[in-house]
XYZ file of C-alpha atoms in Angstrom:
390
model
C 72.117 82.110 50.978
C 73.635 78.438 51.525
C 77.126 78.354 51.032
C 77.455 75.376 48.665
C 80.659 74.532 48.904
C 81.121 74.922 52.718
C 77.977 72.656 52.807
C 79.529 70.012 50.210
C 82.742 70.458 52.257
C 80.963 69.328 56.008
C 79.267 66.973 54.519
C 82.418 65.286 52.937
C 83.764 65.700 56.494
C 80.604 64.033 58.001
C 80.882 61.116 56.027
C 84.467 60.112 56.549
C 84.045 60.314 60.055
C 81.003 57.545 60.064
C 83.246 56.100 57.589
C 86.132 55.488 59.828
C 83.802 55.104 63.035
C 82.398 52.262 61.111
C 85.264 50.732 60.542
C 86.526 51.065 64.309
C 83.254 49.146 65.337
C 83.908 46.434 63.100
C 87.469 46.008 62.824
C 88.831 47.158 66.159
C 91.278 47.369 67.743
C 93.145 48.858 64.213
C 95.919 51.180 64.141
C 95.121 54.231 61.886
C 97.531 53.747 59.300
C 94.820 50.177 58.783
C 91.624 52.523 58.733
C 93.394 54.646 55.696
C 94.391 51.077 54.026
C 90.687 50.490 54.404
C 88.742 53.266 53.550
C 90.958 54.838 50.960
C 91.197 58.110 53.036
C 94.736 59.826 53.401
C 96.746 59.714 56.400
C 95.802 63.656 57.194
C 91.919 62.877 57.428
C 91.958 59.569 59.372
C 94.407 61.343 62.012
C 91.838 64.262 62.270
C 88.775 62.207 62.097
C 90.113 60.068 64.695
C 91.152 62.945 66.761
C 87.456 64.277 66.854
C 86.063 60.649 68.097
C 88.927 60.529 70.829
C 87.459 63.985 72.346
C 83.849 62.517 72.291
C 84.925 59.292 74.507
C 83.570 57.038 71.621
C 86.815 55.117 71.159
C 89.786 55.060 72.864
C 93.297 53.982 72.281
C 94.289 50.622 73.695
C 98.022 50.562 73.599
C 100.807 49.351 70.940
C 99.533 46.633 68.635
C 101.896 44.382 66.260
C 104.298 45.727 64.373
C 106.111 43.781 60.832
C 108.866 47.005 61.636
C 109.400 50.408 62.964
C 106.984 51.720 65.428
C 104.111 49.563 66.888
C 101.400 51.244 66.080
C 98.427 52.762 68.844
C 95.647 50.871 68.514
C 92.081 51.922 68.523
C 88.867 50.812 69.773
C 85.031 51.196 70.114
C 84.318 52.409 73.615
C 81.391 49.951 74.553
C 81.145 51.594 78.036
C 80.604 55.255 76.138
C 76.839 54.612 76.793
C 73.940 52.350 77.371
C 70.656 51.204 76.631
C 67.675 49.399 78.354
C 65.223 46.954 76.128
C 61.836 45.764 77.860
C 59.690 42.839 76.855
C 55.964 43.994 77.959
C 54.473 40.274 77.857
C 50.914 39.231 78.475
C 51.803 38.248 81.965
C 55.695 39.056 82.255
C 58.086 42.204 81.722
C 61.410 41.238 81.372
C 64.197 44.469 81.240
C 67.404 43.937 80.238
C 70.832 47.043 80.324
C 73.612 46.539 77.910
C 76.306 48.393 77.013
C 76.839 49.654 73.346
C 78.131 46.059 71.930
C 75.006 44.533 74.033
C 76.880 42.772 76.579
C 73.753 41.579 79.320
C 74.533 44.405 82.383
C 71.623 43.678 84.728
C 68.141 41.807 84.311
C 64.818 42.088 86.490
C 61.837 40.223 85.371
C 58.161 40.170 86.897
C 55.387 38.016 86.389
C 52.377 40.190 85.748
C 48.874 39.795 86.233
C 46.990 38.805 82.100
C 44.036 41.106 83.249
C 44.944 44.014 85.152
C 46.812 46.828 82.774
C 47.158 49.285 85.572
C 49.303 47.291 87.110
C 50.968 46.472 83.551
C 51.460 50.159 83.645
C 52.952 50.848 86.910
C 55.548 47.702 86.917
C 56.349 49.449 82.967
C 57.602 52.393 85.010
C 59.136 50.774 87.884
C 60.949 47.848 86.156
C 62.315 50.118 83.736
C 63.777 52.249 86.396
C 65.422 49.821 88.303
C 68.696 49.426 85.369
C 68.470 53.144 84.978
C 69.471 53.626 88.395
C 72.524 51.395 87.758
C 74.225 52.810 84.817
C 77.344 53.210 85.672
C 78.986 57.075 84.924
C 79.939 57.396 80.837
C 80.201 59.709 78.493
C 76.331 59.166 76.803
C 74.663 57.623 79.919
C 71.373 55.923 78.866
C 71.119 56.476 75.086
C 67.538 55.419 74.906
C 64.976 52.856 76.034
C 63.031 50.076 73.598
C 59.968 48.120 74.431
C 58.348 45.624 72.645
C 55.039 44.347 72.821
C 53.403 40.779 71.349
C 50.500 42.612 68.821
C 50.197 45.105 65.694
C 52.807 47.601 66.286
C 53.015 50.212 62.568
C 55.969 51.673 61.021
C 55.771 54.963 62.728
C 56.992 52.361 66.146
C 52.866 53.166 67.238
C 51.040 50.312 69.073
C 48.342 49.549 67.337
C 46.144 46.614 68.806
C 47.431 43.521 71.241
C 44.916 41.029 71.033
C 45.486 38.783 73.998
C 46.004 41.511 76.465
C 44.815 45.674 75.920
C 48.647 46.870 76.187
C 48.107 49.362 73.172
C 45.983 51.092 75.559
C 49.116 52.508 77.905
C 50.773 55.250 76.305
C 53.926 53.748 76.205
C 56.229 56.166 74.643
C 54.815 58.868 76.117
C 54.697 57.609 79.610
C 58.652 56.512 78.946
C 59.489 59.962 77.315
C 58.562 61.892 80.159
C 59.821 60.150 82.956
C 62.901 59.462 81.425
C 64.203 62.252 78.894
C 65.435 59.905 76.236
C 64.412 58.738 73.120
C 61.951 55.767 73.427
C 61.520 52.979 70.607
C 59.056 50.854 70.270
C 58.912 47.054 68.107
C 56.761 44.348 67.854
C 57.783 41.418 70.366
C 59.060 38.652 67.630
C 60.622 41.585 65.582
C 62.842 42.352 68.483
C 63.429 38.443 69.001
C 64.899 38.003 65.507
C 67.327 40.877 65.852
C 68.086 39.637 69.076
C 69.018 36.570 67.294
C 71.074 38.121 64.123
C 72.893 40.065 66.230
C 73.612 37.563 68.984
C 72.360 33.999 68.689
C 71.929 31.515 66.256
C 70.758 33.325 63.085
C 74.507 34.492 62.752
C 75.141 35.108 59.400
C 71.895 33.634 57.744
C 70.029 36.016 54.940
C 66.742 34.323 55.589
C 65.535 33.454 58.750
C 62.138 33.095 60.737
C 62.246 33.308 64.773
C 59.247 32.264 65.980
C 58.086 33.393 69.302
C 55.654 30.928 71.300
C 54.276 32.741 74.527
C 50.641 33.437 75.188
C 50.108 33.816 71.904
C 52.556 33.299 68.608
C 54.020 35.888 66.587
C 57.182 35.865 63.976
C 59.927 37.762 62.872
C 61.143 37.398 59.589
C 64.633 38.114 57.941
C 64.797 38.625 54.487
C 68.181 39.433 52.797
C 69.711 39.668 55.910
C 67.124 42.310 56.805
C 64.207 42.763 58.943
C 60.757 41.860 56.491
C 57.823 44.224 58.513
C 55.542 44.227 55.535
C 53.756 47.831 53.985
C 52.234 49.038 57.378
C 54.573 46.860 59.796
C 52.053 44.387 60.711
C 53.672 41.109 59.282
C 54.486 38.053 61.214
C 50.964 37.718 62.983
C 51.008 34.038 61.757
C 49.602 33.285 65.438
C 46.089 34.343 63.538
C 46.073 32.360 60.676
C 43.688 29.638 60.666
C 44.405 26.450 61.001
C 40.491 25.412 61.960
C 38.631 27.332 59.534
C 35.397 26.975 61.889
C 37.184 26.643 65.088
C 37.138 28.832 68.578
C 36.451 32.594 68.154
C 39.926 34.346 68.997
C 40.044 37.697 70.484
C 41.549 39.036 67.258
C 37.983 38.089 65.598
C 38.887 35.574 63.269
C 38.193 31.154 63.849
C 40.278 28.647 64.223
C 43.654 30.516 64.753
C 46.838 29.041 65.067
C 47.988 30.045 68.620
C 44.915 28.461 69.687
C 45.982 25.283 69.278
C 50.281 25.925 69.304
C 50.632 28.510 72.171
C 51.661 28.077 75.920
C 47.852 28.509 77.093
C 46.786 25.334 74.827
C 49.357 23.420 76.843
C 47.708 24.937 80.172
C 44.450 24.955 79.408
C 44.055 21.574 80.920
C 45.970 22.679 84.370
C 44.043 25.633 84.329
C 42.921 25.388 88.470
C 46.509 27.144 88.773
C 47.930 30.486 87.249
C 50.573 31.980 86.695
C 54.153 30.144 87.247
C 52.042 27.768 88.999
C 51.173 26.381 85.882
C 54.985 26.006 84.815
C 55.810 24.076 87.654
C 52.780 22.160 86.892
C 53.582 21.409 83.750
C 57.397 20.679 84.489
C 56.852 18.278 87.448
C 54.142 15.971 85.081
C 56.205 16.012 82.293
C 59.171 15.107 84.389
C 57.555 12.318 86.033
C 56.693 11.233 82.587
C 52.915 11.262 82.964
C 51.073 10.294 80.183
C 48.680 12.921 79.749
C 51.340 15.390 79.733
C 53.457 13.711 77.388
C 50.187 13.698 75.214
C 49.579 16.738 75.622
C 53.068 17.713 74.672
C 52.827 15.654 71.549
C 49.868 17.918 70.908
C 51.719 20.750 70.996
C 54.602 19.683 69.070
C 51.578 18.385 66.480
C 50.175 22.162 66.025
C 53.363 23.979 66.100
C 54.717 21.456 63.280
C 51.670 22.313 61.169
C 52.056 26.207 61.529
C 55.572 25.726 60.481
C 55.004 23.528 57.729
C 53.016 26.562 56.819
C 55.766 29.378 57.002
C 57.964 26.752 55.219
C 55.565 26.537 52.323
C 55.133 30.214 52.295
C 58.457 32.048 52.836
C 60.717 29.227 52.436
C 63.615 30.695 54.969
C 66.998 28.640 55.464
C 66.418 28.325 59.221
C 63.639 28.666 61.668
C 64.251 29.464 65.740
C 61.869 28.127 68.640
C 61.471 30.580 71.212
C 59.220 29.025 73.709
C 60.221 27.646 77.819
C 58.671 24.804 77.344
C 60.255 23.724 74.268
C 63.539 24.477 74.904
C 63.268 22.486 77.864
C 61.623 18.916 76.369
C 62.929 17.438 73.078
C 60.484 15.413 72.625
C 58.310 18.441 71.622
C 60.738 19.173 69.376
C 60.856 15.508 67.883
C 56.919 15.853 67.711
C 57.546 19.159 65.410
C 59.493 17.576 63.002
C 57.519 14.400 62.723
C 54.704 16.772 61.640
C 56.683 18.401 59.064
C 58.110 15.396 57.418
C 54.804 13.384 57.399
C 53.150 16.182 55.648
C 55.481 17.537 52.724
C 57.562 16.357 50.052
C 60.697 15.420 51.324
C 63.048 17.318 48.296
C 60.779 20.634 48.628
C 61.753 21.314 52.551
C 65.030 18.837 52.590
C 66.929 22.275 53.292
C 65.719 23.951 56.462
C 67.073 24.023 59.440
C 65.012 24.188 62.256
C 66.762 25.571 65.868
C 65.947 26.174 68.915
C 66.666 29.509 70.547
C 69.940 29.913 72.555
C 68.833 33.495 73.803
C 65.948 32.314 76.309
C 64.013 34.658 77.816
C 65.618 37.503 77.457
C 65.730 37.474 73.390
C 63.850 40.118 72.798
C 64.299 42.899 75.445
C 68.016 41.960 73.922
C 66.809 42.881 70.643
C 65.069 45.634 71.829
C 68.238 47.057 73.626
C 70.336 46.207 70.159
C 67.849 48.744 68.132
C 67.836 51.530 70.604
C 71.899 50.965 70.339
C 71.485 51.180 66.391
C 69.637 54.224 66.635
C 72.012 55.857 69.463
C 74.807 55.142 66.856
C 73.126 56.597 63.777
C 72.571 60.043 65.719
C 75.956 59.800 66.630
C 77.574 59.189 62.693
C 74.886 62.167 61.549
C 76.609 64.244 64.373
C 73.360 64.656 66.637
C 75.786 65.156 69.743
């Protein structure tokens, strides 16, 4: 037979501890006479509470703080080195792997340029990339508390892979591959998903309750914040924007449908017409036309902006978010794309409907969404911990 009390009593005891660790995280460094002020909790529990998160390395004390009188007070503080966690950005032709610590702070990055047809090889540079941060943790209490990859496709709300259209990732067993080689829990996310936590937590969607990051690569995908909070829809599958039509009888996609947006707004409509080269050939390509200022690149960049603007006049209609974010190379690196985009916009709606919106352009770069993807397997590390999994 449960003992109901001792039961009601733990759990009590469980929940001013993530109470007070909570308040650590956010408010640190705070003396603990502050974290009873806070949380209500008397002087007794905070002390003990406290006491338990010293032993586990979690927080530490960082020395006398300010005092209005009497004592200074210690001071106490998230350990950020306690632990650390790897994200990976499995592109169509790029992985990207990025270690933080627990407050995400960038550690190391390796990045590889991948081959769009060969998935063995997608496989094998999975494994290897991954390793290469894992072997540089440095000693700490947790160690690696987990690994998250994201992928550009359908990824469901039980973190499976479902389908990637523009390259057959969902065909590596990701988590399983991960699980065994590594021993630690393994998260997966949809590529844009991870972007726009990437950006809540540390770029420019800051504070905003509705936000759309929009992720232009080989193909297009978004994430969406809603309330502050990630939107993935009833089976996890929202944001794939990048298949909407915008030609209802244009080009078959691979995803089966006409006409779709990414078609016409992604990286590989901007190549198509340099398509003799591959690879980062194409970027340099691209970037010594455009810096020359030849005219068929600035066309086709004009193009580009032109499509993107029309997608986005799109999500504007249809979710009406505060903000949007860029995340593309290319954009980031010519305004006049940019310029192009908001022409598009403005020429096409009612000025008073979208007078509002504020349309960014990533300050993350690259590395946005293995960033995002390292911040989740962080969140997760740190919900084990409050629900005393350790």
């Amino acid at each position: 037979m449960i003992d109901i009390e001792y039961a009601d009593q733990a759990l009590v005891k469980k929940m001013n501890k993530a109470l007070i660790f909570e308040q650590i995280i956010e408010n640190g460094p705070v003396s603990r006479a502050k974290l009873s002020e806070i949380t209500g909790l008397n002087k007794a529990t905070v002390s003990s509470q406290v006491s338990s998160l010293l032993q586990k390395d979690i927080i530490y004390e960082t020395g006398p703080g300010e005092s209005s009188g009497g004592r200074r007070p210690v001071m106490l503080k998230f350990n950020r080195k306690a632990g650390y966690a790897v994200g990976v950005d499995v592109g169509t032709n790029y992985i990207i792997v990025a270690l933080t610590d627990l407050e995400g702070h960038l550690i190391e990055q390796f990045e590889r340029t991948l081959d769009e047809e060969d998935i063995q090889a997608t496989e094998e540079a999975l494994i290897e990339l991954t390793g290469l941060p894992v072997d540089k943790i440095p000693p700490s209490p947790f160690g690696l508390t987990g690994i998250g990859v994201c992928v550009p496709g359908l990824v469901d709300n039980e973190r499976h892979v479902v389908f990637t259209p523009n390259k057959p990732i969902h065909l590596i067993p990701i988590k399983e591959k991960l699980e065994e080689r590594f021993g630690v829990p393994i998260l997966i996310e949809n590529e844009a998903n991870a972007g726009a936590v990437a950006e809540k937590e540390y770029g420019e969607g800051g504070q905003l309750e509705h936000a759309v990051f929009v992720s232009i690569n080989t193909g297009i995908g978004l994430g969406i914040l809603m309330n502050g909070k990630l939107f993935r829809g009833v089976q996890g599958f929202s944001g794939e924007a990048g298949h909407m039509s915008i030609h209802f009888d244009g080009p078959l996609c691979r995803c089966g449908n006409r006409g779709c947006w990414e078609l016409y707004a992604s990286e590989k409509a901007v190549f198509s017409h340099y398509a003799a080269n591959s690879g980062a050939q194409l970027y340099e390509t691209v970037k010594e036309l455009a810096d020359r200022g030849d005219p068929g690149m600035m066309e086709t960049f004009e193009r580009f902006g032109f499509h993107i603007g029309i997608g986005l006049l799109n999500i504007l209609k249809t979710l009406n978010p505060d903000t949007i974010i860029l995340r593309n190379t290319i954009v980031e690196s010519y305004p006049s794309i940019v310029d192009a985009i908001k022409k598009t916009i403005a020429s096409r709606s009612a000025a008073e409907a979208l007078s509002n919106y504020h349309l960014k352009i990533s300050t993350l770069g690259r590395t946005a969404s293995a960033l995002g993807m390292s911040s989740l397997v962080t969140e997760r590390f740190l919900e084990r911990f409050m629900n005393e999994r350790f």
